[in-house]
Amino acid sequence: MESFSPISAAAGGVLIGLAAAVLWLGNGRIAGISGIFGQLLPPARTVVWRLVFLASLVIGTLAASYLVPGLGIGGPGGAPARLVTPANTPLPAVVWIALAGLLTGFGTKIGNGCTSGHGVCGLARLSRRSFVAVGVFFVVAMVTVAVTGIV
């Protein structure tokens, strides 16, 4: 853990919690990104706030990249993020990203939510289902790291 930066991690956690609280208190909705995104197609009646929330995620990330130059792995001055593809595979990174996106979408559909919905909002509401889901997320993440060796 040579790139651990507690200040930026704490700031990120506070901002995520604040965004979830603002959405919950202001709109009565849980900040589960898969649910918010999933209701765009076909459009739900409440499409405007969903578009605003998702656009804010992208704009906030863009703003952070300009406000904190060199923001990368390990905080300011860290190495820029890069795509990692499995070794010895003929498939390009774009195919792996598409497959990962499809599998993630399928998983969030059968899991009735994603890590942001269960991990941030569900645990805060003491949801039993979210405790189980987050436990499964952690176990799968540990197995994935053990199998791939990518940290």
PDB file of C-alpha atoms in Angstrom:
ATOM      1  CA  MET A   1       0.000   0.000   0.000  1.00  0.00           C
ATOM      2  CA  GLU A   2       2.691   2.468  -0.935  1.00  0.00           C
ATOM      3  CA  SER A   3       0.142   4.764  -2.590  1.00  0.00           C
ATOM      4  CA  PHE A   4      -2.259   5.120   0.342  1.00  0.00           C
ATOM      5  CA  SER A   5      -3.348   8.736   0.755  1.00  0.00           C
ATOM      6  CA  PRO A   6      -5.751   9.115   3.695  1.00  0.00           C
ATOM      7  CA  ILE A   7      -6.643  12.757   3.073  1.00  0.00           C
ATOM      8  CA  SER A   8      -7.834  12.276  -0.498  1.00  0.00           C
ATOM      9  CA  ALA A   9      -9.544   9.001   0.483  1.00  0.00           C
ATOM     10  CA  ALA A  10     -11.392  10.728   3.331  1.00  0.00           C
ATOM     11  CA  ALA A  11     -12.328  13.677   1.108  1.00  0.00           C
ATOM     12  CA  GLY A  12     -13.656  11.292  -1.541  1.00  0.00           C
ATOM     13  CA  GLY A  13     -15.662   9.381   1.046  1.00  0.00           C
ATOM     14  CA  VAL A  14     -17.159  12.569   2.437  1.00  0.00           C
ATOM     15  CA  LEU A  15     -18.128  13.746  -1.063  1.00  0.00           C
ATOM     16  CA  ILE A  16     -19.721  10.383  -1.923  1.00  0.00           C
ATOM     17  CA  GLY A  17     -21.651  10.394   1.350  1.00  0.00           C
ATOM     18  CA  LEU A  18     -22.706  14.004   0.820  1.00  0.00           C
ATOM     19  CA  ALA A  19     -23.948  13.259  -2.709  1.00  0.00           C
ATOM     20  CA  ALA A  20     -25.915  10.251  -1.447  1.00  0.00           C
ATOM     21  CA  ALA A  21     -27.390  12.277   1.425  1.00  0.00           C
ATOM     22  CA  VAL A  22     -28.356  15.193  -0.833  1.00  0.00           C
ATOM     23  CA  LEU A  23     -30.093  12.850  -3.276  1.00  0.00           C
ATOM     24  CA  TRP A  24     -31.881  11.025  -0.437  1.00  0.00           C
ATOM     25  CA  LEU A  25     -32.957  14.162   1.430  1.00  0.00           C
ATOM     26  CA  GLY A  26     -33.709  16.263  -1.632  1.00  0.00           C
ATOM     27  CA  ASN A  27     -35.325  13.687  -3.871  1.00  0.00           C
ATOM     28  CA  GLY A  28     -36.103  10.693  -1.660  1.00  0.00           C
ATOM     29  CA  ARG A  29     -34.003   8.435  -3.905  1.00  0.00           C
ATOM     30  CA  ILE A  30     -31.145   6.051  -3.181  1.00  0.00           C
ATOM     31  CA  ALA A  31     -27.914   6.852  -5.027  1.00  0.00           C
ATOM     32  CA  GLY A  32     -27.514   3.472  -6.687  1.00  0.00           C
ATOM     33  CA  ILE A  33     -25.887   4.253 -10.011  1.00  0.00           C
ATOM     34  CA  SER A  34     -27.072   1.088 -11.754  1.00  0.00           C
ATOM     35  CA  GLY A  35     -30.672   1.818 -10.812  1.00  0.00           C
ATOM     36  CA  ILE A  36     -30.404   5.455 -11.842  1.00  0.00           C
ATOM     37  CA  PHE A  37     -28.779   4.563 -15.157  1.00  0.00           C
ATOM     38  CA  GLY A  38     -31.002   1.524 -15.750  1.00  0.00           C
ATOM     39  CA  GLN A  39     -34.162   3.618 -15.677  1.00  0.00           C
ATOM     40  CA  LEU A  40     -32.990   5.819 -18.575  1.00  0.00           C
ATOM     41  CA  LEU A  41     -33.771   3.169 -21.220  1.00  0.00           C
ATOM     42  CA  PRO A  42     -36.690   2.860 -21.601  1.00  0.00           C
ATOM     43  CA  PRO A  43     -37.188   6.351 -20.181  1.00  0.00           C
ATOM     44  CA  ALA A  44     -38.967   6.524 -16.863  1.00  0.00           C
ATOM     45  CA  ARG A  45     -41.219   9.450 -15.995  1.00  0.00           C
ATOM     46  CA  THR A  46     -38.455  10.798 -13.761  1.00  0.00           C
ATOM     47  CA  VAL A  47     -35.711  11.046 -16.356  1.00  0.00           C
ATOM     48  CA  VAL A  48     -34.568  14.646 -15.715  1.00  0.00           C
ATOM     49  CA  TRP A  49     -33.090  14.167 -12.244  1.00  0.00           C
ATOM     50  CA  ARG A  50     -31.389  10.976 -13.423  1.00  0.00           C
ATOM     51  CA  LEU A  51     -29.682  12.819 -16.284  1.00  0.00           C
ATOM     52  CA  VAL A  52     -28.672  15.664 -13.965  1.00  0.00           C
ATOM     53  CA  PHE A  53     -27.210  13.239 -11.403  1.00  0.00           C
ATOM     54  CA  LEU A  54     -25.239  11.242 -14.002  1.00  0.00           C
ATOM     55  CA  ALA A  55     -24.028  14.396 -15.769  1.00  0.00           C
ATOM     56  CA  SER A  56     -22.893  15.748 -12.389  1.00  0.00           C
ATOM     57  CA  LEU A  57     -20.781  12.634 -11.839  1.00  0.00           C
ATOM     58  CA  VAL A  58     -18.996  13.171 -15.149  1.00  0.00           C
ATOM     59  CA  ILE A  59     -18.653  16.943 -14.720  1.00  0.00           C
ATOM     60  CA  GLY A  60     -17.410  16.523 -11.142  1.00  0.00           C
ATOM     61  CA  THR A  61     -14.728  14.111 -12.303  1.00  0.00           C
ATOM     62  CA  LEU A  62     -13.688  16.493 -15.078  1.00  0.00           C
ATOM     63  CA  ALA A  63     -13.591  19.412 -12.627  1.00  0.00           C
ATOM     64  CA  ALA A  64     -11.432  17.415 -10.202  1.00  0.00           C
ATOM     65  CA  SER A  65      -8.972  16.616 -12.980  1.00  0.00           C
ATOM     66  CA  TYR A  66      -8.575  20.351 -13.687  1.00  0.00           C
ATOM     67  CA  LEU A  67      -8.585  21.505 -10.055  1.00  0.00           C
ATOM     68  CA  VAL A  68      -6.008  18.914  -8.958  1.00  0.00           C
ATOM     69  CA  PRO A  69      -3.559  18.531 -11.860  1.00  0.00           C
ATOM     70  CA  GLY A  70      -1.810  15.186 -11.994  1.00  0.00           C
ATOM     71  CA  LEU A  71      -4.536  13.475 -10.027  1.00  0.00           C
ATOM     72  CA  GLY A  72      -3.861   9.817 -10.634  1.00  0.00           C
ATOM     73  CA  ILE A  73      -3.173   6.580  -8.859  1.00  0.00           C
ATOM     74  CA  GLY A  74      -1.805   7.539  -5.456  1.00  0.00           C
ATOM     75  CA  GLY A  75      -3.175  11.088  -5.421  1.00  0.00           C
ATOM     76  CA  PRO A  76      -1.757  14.294  -6.881  1.00  0.00           C
ATOM     77  CA  GLY A  77       1.478  13.627  -8.691  1.00  0.00           C
ATOM     78  CA  GLY A  78       0.684   9.919  -8.952  1.00  0.00           C
ATOM     79  CA  ALA A  79       0.869   7.857 -12.093  1.00  0.00           C
ATOM     80  CA  PRO A  80      -2.015   8.316 -14.523  1.00  0.00           C
ATOM     81  CA  ALA A  81      -4.588   5.550 -14.574  1.00  0.00           C
ATOM     82  CA  ARG A  82      -4.178   2.994 -17.351  1.00  0.00           C
ATOM     83  CA  LEU A  83      -6.138   0.057 -18.673  1.00  0.00           C
ATOM     84  CA  VAL A  84      -5.001  -3.390 -17.599  1.00  0.00           C
ATOM     85  CA  THR A  85      -5.860  -6.352 -19.804  1.00  0.00           C
ATOM     86  CA  PRO A  86      -5.252  -9.997 -19.018  1.00  0.00           C
ATOM     87  CA  ALA A  87      -1.948 -11.327 -20.310  1.00  0.00           C
ATOM     88  CA  ASN A  88      -1.747 -13.738 -23.245  1.00  0.00           C
ATOM     89  CA  THR A  89      -5.079 -12.843 -24.785  1.00  0.00           C
ATOM     90  CA  PRO A  90      -5.796 -11.898 -28.373  1.00  0.00           C
ATOM     91  CA  LEU A  91      -8.731  -9.675 -27.370  1.00  0.00           C
ATOM     92  CA  PRO A  92      -8.149  -5.903 -27.346  1.00  0.00           C
ATOM     93  CA  ALA A  93      -8.857  -3.758 -24.269  1.00  0.00           C
ATOM     94  CA  VAL A  94     -12.093  -2.413 -25.799  1.00  0.00           C
ATOM     95  CA  VAL A  95     -13.555  -5.934 -25.927  1.00  0.00           C
ATOM     96  CA  TRP A  96     -12.601  -6.560 -22.294  1.00  0.00           C
ATOM     97  CA  ILE A  97     -14.214  -3.269 -21.266  1.00  0.00           C
ATOM     98  CA  ALA A  98     -17.420  -4.146 -23.148  1.00  0.00           C
ATOM     99  CA  LEU A  99     -17.520  -7.625 -21.573  1.00  0.00           C
ATOM    100  CA  ALA A 100     -16.881  -6.175 -18.119  1.00  0.00           C
ATOM    101  CA  GLY A 101     -19.669  -3.640 -18.630  1.00  0.00           C
ATOM    102  CA  LEU A 102     -22.125  -6.318 -19.740  1.00  0.00           C
ATOM    103  CA  LEU A 103     -21.241  -8.589 -16.841  1.00  0.00           C
ATOM    104  CA  THR A 104     -21.489  -5.695 -14.403  1.00  0.00           C
ATOM    105  CA  GLY A 105     -24.899  -4.723 -15.770  1.00  0.00           C
ATOM    106  CA  PHE A 106     -26.094  -8.326 -15.545  1.00  0.00           C
ATOM    107  CA  GLY A 107     -24.767  -8.630 -11.996  1.00  0.00           C
ATOM    108  CA  THR A 108     -26.417  -5.439 -10.827  1.00  0.00           C
ATOM    109  CA  LYS A 109     -29.701  -6.573 -12.338  1.00  0.00           C
ATOM    110  CA  ILE A 110     -29.705  -9.963 -10.580  1.00  0.00           C
ATOM    111  CA  GLY A 111     -28.181  -8.454  -7.400  1.00  0.00           C
ATOM    112  CA  ASN A 112     -30.891  -5.793  -7.296  1.00  0.00           C
ATOM    113  CA  GLY A 113     -28.299  -3.014  -7.070  1.00  0.00           C
ATOM    114  CA  CYS A 114     -24.655  -2.108  -7.337  1.00  0.00           C
ATOM    115  CA  THR A 115     -21.818  -1.377  -4.953  1.00  0.00           C
ATOM    116  CA  SER A 116     -22.801   2.267  -4.581  1.00  0.00           C
ATOM    117  CA  GLY A 117     -26.413   1.445  -3.825  1.00  0.00           C
ATOM    118  CA  HIS A 118     -25.727  -1.432  -1.445  1.00  0.00           C
ATOM    119  CA  GLY A 119     -22.380  -0.309  -0.018  1.00  0.00           C
ATOM    120  CA  VAL A 120     -23.049   3.354   0.579  1.00  0.00           C
ATOM    121  CA  CYS A 121     -26.799   3.694   0.917  1.00  0.00           C
ATOM    122  CA  GLY A 122     -27.902   0.176   1.867  1.00  0.00           C
ATOM    123  CA  LEU A 123     -25.412  -0.223   4.709  1.00  0.00           C
ATOM    124  CA  ALA A 124     -26.286   3.249   5.995  1.00  0.00           C
ATOM    125  CA  ARG A 125     -29.942   2.160   6.140  1.00  0.00           C
ATOM    126  CA  LEU A 126     -28.902  -1.119   7.862  1.00  0.00           C
ATOM    127  CA  SER A 127     -30.423  -3.174   5.043  1.00  0.00           C
ATOM    128  CA  ARG A 128     -29.892  -6.893   5.607  1.00  0.00           C
ATOM    129  CA  ARG A 129     -29.872  -7.518   1.851  1.00  0.00           C
ATOM    130  CA  SER A 130     -27.144  -4.896   1.426  1.00  0.00           C
ATOM    131  CA  PHE A 131     -24.988  -6.489   4.131  1.00  0.00           C
ATOM    132  CA  VAL A 132     -25.170  -9.790   2.239  1.00  0.00           C
ATOM    133  CA  ALA A 133     -24.511  -8.103  -1.116  1.00  0.00           C
ATOM    134  CA  VAL A 134     -21.470  -6.187   0.167  1.00  0.00           C
ATOM    135  CA  GLY A 135     -20.098  -9.401   1.686  1.00  0.00           C
ATOM    136  CA  VAL A 136     -20.448 -11.116  -1.687  1.00  0.00           C
ATOM    137  CA  PHE A 137     -18.764  -8.138  -3.408  1.00  0.00           C
ATOM    138  CA  PHE A 138     -15.770  -8.385  -1.090  1.00  0.00           C
ATOM    139  CA  VAL A 139     -15.403 -12.146  -1.465  1.00  0.00           C
ATOM    140  CA  VAL A 140     -15.607 -11.938  -5.258  1.00  0.00           C
ATOM    141  CA  ALA A 141     -13.080  -9.073  -5.274  1.00  0.00           C
ATOM    142  CA  MET A 142     -10.627 -11.086  -3.164  1.00  0.00           C
ATOM    143  CA  VAL A 143     -11.005 -14.136  -5.399  1.00  0.00           C
ATOM    144  CA  THR A 144     -10.545 -11.980  -8.505  1.00  0.00           C
ATOM    145  CA  VAL A 145      -7.335 -10.467  -7.143  1.00  0.00           C
ATOM    146  CA  ALA A 146      -6.062 -13.904  -6.118  1.00  0.00           C
ATOM    147  CA  VAL A 147      -6.798 -15.376  -9.554  1.00  0.00           C
ATOM    148  CA  THR A 148      -5.576 -12.494 -11.724  1.00  0.00           C
ATOM    149  CA  GLY A 149      -2.792 -11.165  -9.532  1.00  0.00           C
ATOM    150  CA  ILE A 150      -3.795  -7.616 -10.517  1.00  0.00           C
ATOM    151  CA  VAL A 151      -3.972  -5.234  -7.569  1.00  0.00           C
TER     152      VAL A 151
END
